[in-house]
XYZ file of C-alpha atoms in Angstrom:
294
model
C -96.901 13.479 -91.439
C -100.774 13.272 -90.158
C -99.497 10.001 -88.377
C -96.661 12.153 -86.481
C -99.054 15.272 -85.850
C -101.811 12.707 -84.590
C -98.973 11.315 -82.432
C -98.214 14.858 -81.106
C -101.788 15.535 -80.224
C -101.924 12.469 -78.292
C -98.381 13.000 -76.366
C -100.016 16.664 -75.699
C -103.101 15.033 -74.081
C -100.981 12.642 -71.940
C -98.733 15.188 -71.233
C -101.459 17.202 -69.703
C -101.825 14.598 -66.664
C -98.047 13.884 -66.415
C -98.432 17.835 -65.850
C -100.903 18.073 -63.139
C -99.459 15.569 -60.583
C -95.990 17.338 -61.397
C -97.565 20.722 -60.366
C -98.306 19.097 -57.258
C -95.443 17.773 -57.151
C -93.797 21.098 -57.234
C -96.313 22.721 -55.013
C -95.295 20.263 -52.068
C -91.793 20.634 -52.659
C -91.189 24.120 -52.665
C -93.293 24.786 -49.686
C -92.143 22.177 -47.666
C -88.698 20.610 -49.485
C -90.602 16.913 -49.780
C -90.886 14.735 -52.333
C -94.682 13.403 -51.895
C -94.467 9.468 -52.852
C -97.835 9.436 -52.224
C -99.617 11.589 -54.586
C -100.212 9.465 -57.376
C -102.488 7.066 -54.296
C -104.259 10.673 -53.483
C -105.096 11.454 -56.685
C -106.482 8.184 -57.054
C -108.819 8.582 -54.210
C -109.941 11.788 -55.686
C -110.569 10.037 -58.984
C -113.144 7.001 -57.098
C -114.820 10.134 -55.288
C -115.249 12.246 -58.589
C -116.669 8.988 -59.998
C -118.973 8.501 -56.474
C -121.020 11.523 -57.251
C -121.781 10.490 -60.760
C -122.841 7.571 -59.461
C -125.089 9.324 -57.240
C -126.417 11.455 -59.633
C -124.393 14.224 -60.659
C -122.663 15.188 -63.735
C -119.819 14.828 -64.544
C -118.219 18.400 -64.195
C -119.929 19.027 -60.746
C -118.867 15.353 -59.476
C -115.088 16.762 -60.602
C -115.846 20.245 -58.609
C -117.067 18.615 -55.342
C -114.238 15.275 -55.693
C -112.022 19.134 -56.116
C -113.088 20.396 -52.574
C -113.326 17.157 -51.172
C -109.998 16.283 -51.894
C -108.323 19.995 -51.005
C -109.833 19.190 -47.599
C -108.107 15.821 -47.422
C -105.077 16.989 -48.439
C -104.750 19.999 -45.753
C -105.817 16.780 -43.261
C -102.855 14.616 -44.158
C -100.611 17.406 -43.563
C -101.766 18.270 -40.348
C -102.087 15.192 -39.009
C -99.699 12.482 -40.693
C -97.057 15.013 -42.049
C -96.430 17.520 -39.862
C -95.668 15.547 -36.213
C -92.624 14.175 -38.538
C -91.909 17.080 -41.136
C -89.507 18.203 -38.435
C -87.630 15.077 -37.298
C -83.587 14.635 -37.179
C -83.858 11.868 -40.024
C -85.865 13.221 -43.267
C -86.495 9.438 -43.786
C -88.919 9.382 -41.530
C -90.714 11.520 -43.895
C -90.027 9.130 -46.825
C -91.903 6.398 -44.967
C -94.451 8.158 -44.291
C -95.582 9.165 -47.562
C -94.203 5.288 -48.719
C -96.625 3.956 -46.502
C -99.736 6.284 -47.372
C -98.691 5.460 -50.787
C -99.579 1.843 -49.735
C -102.843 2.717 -47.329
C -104.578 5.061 -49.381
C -104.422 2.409 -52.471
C -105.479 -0.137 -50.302
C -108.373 2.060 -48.693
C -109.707 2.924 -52.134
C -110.041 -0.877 -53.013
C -111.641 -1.677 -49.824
C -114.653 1.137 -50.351
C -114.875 1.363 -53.718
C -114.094 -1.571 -55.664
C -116.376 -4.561 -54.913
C -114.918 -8.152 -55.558
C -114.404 -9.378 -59.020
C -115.635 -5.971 -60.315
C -114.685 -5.284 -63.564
C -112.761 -1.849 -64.793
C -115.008 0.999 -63.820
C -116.233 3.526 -65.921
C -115.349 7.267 -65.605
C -118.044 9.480 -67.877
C -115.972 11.641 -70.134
C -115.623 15.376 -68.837
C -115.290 16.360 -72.516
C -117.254 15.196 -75.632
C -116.289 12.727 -78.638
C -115.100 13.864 -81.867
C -112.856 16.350 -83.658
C -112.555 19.471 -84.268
C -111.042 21.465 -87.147
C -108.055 19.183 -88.766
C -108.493 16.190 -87.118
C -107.966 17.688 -83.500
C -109.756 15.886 -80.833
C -112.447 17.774 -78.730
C -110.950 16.036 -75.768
C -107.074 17.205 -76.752
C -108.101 20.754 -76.765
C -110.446 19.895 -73.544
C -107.070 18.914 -71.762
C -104.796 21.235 -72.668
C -107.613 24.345 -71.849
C -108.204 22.574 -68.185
C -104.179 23.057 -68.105
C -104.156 26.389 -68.747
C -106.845 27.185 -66.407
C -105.101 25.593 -63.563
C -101.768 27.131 -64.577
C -103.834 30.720 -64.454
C -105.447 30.820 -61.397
C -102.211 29.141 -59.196
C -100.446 32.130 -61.664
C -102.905 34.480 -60.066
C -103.291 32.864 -56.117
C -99.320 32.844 -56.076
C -98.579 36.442 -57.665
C -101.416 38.511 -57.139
C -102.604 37.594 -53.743
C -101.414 38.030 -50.380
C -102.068 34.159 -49.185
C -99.917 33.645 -52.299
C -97.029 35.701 -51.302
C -97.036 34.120 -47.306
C -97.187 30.679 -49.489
C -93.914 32.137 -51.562
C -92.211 33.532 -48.213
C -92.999 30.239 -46.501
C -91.321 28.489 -50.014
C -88.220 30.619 -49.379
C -87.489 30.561 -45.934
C -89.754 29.265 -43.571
C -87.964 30.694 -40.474
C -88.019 34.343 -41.176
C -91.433 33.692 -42.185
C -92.636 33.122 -38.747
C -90.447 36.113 -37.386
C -92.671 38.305 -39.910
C -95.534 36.760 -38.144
C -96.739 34.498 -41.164
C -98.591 31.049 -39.852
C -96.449 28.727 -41.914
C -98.551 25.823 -40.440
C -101.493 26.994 -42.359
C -99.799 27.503 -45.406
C -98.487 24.302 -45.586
C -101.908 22.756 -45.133
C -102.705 25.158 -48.041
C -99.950 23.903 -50.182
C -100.654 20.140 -49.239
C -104.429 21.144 -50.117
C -103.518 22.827 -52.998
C -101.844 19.372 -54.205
C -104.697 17.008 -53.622
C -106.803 19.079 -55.934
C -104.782 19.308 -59.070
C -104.235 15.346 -58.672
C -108.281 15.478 -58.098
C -108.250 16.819 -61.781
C -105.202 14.557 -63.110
C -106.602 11.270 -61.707
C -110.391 11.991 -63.381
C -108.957 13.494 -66.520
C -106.384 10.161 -66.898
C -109.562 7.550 -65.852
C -111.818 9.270 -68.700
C -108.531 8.376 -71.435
C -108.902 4.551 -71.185
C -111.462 1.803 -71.765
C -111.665 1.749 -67.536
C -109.312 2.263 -64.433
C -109.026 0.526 -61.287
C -106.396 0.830 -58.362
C -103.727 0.889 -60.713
C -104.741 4.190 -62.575
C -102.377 6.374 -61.182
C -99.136 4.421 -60.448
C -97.197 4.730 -64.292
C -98.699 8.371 -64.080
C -96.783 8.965 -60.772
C -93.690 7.988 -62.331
C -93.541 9.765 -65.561
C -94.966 12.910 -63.279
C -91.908 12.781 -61.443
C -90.397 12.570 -64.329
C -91.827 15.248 -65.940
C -90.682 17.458 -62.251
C -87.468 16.151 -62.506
C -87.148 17.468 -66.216
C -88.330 20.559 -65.728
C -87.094 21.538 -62.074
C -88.546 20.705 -59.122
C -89.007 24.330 -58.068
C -90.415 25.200 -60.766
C -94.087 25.513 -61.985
C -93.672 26.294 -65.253
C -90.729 23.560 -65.549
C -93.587 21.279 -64.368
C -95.915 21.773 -67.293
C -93.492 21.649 -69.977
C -91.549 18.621 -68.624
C -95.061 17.152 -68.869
C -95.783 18.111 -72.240
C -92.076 17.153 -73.228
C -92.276 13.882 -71.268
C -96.003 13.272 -72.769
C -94.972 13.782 -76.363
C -91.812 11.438 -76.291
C -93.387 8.384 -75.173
C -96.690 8.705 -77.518
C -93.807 9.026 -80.579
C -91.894 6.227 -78.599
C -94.681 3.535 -78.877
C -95.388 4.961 -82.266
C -92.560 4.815 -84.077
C -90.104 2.413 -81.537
C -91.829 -0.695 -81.089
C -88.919 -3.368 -80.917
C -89.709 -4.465 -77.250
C -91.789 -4.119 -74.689
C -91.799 -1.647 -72.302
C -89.362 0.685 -74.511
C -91.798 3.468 -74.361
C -90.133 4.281 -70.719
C -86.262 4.664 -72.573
C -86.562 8.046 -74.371
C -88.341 10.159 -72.301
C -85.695 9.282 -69.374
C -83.210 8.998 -71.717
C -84.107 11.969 -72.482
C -84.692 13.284 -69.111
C -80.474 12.124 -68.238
C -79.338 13.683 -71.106
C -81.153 17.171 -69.717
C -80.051 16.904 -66.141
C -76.314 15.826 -66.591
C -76.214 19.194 -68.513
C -78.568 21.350 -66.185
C -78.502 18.887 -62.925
C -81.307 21.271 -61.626
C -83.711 20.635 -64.375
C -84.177 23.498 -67.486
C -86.268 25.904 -65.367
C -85.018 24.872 -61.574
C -83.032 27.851 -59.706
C -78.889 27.451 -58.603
C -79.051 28.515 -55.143
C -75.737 29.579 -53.914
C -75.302 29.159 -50.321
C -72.377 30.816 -47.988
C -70.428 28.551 -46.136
């Protein structure tokens, strides 16, 4: 029983990350109806800046903060100037290239500044201490799953409770009677393309401090169980976000755990799973039916 709870914790932890890059995930996609192949490769960026500033000097929880504005900068710059002279083409494939081949540039650019030749794994600081708390919880377990709840809080407040989150909402819902209402829906989706980059600024550092090291390859397996996680839950849907996360997180730590017949079986139950959910709810357990006249 301690071995399945200890398995729990540890799905909870991953599931925290899967979570993240899902929210931006979501973010992207209800503002702008695109599925951003890319973000894994921009949170991976974020993750070689956070770990720039402690390199030059800073801790680790201001390196995360400024890799956090650096990063919502970058993001609102890749919308404006890669994204949007295609966002509105005749073939939404254009779109899919796009992010395909940022997917491809960005992990390529991050090699070529930040990773020297024949450099070993780098070394993220942790953002949270070693050891456990009461019961054999780790400090880091409850350090994750707090970060989660502060970032589902404030986009909770900036969506509801502020006007720049209702113009982000009315862009979400219909974009065209949000310019007749005089709403810049340029700006908000540099906003929600800014918003993205700086939850996978948090994901990326958060999933480099779990290992012995990361390289370029940090964030690719993440990116897939994240979309995952967004498929599980809804891709309009926040909250569907973070619990197909947690879900997603918790099946494959119990997968390895208690399924280890071959390798690579640890990616069967959670989409198993995830088939199983949208063959009964094809719009995920939290995504909206939207009924359109004909």
């Amino acid at each position: 029983m301690d071995l399945f709870f200890d398995q729990v914790l540890n799905g909870v932890g991953t599931g925290v990350i899967y979570a993240s890059v899902a929210l931006a995930l979501v973010i992207i996609y209800r503002t702008t109806g695109l599925l951003n192949f890319a973000q894994g490769e921009m949170a991976l960026f974020s993750t070689f800046i956070t770990y720039w500033f402690t390199e030059q000097g800073l801790g680790i929880v201001p390196a995360l903060l400024a890799s956090v504005v650096v990063s919502f900068v970058g993001g609102a710059l890749i919308e404006r100037i890669l994204i949007r002279p295609v966002e509105g083409a005749a073939n939404p494939l254009n779109v899919v290239i796009v992010t395909l081949g940022l997917f491809l540039a960005i992990n390529a650019l991050a090699q070529l500044i930040f990773i020297k030749p024949g450099q070993e794994a780098l070394q993220m600081p942790p953002v949270f201490p070693k050891g456990d708390l009461v019961f054999g919880i780790r400090t880091a377990t409850v350090g994750f799953a707090a970060v989660l709840v502060v970032e589902c809080l404030l986009l909770y407040v900036l969506l509801q409770k502020t006007k720049i989150g209702l113009a982000l909402r009315a862009v979400a819902s219909n974009p065209e009677s949000s310019r007749l209402v005089g709403i810049n829906t340029g700006n908000m989706l540099m906003l929600g393309w800014g918003l993205a980059a700086a939850l996978g600024a948090v994901a990326g550092t958060l999933a480099a401090t779990r290992g012995s090291g990361f390289d370029s390859s940090l964030m690719q397996q993440v990116l897939v169980y994240a979309f995952a996680a967004a498929a599980l839950g809804g891709f309009d849907s926040p909250l569907g976000a973070v619990v197909g996360g947690l879900v997603v997180g918790i099946a494959d730590a119990l997968t390895i755990q208690y399924i280890d017949a071959l390798d690579g079986i640890e990616l069967v139950v959670p989409f198993g799973l995830i088939l199983v959910v949208l063959l009964v709810r094809p719009n995920g357990l939290f995504g909206r039916t939207i009924v359109e006249r004909v």
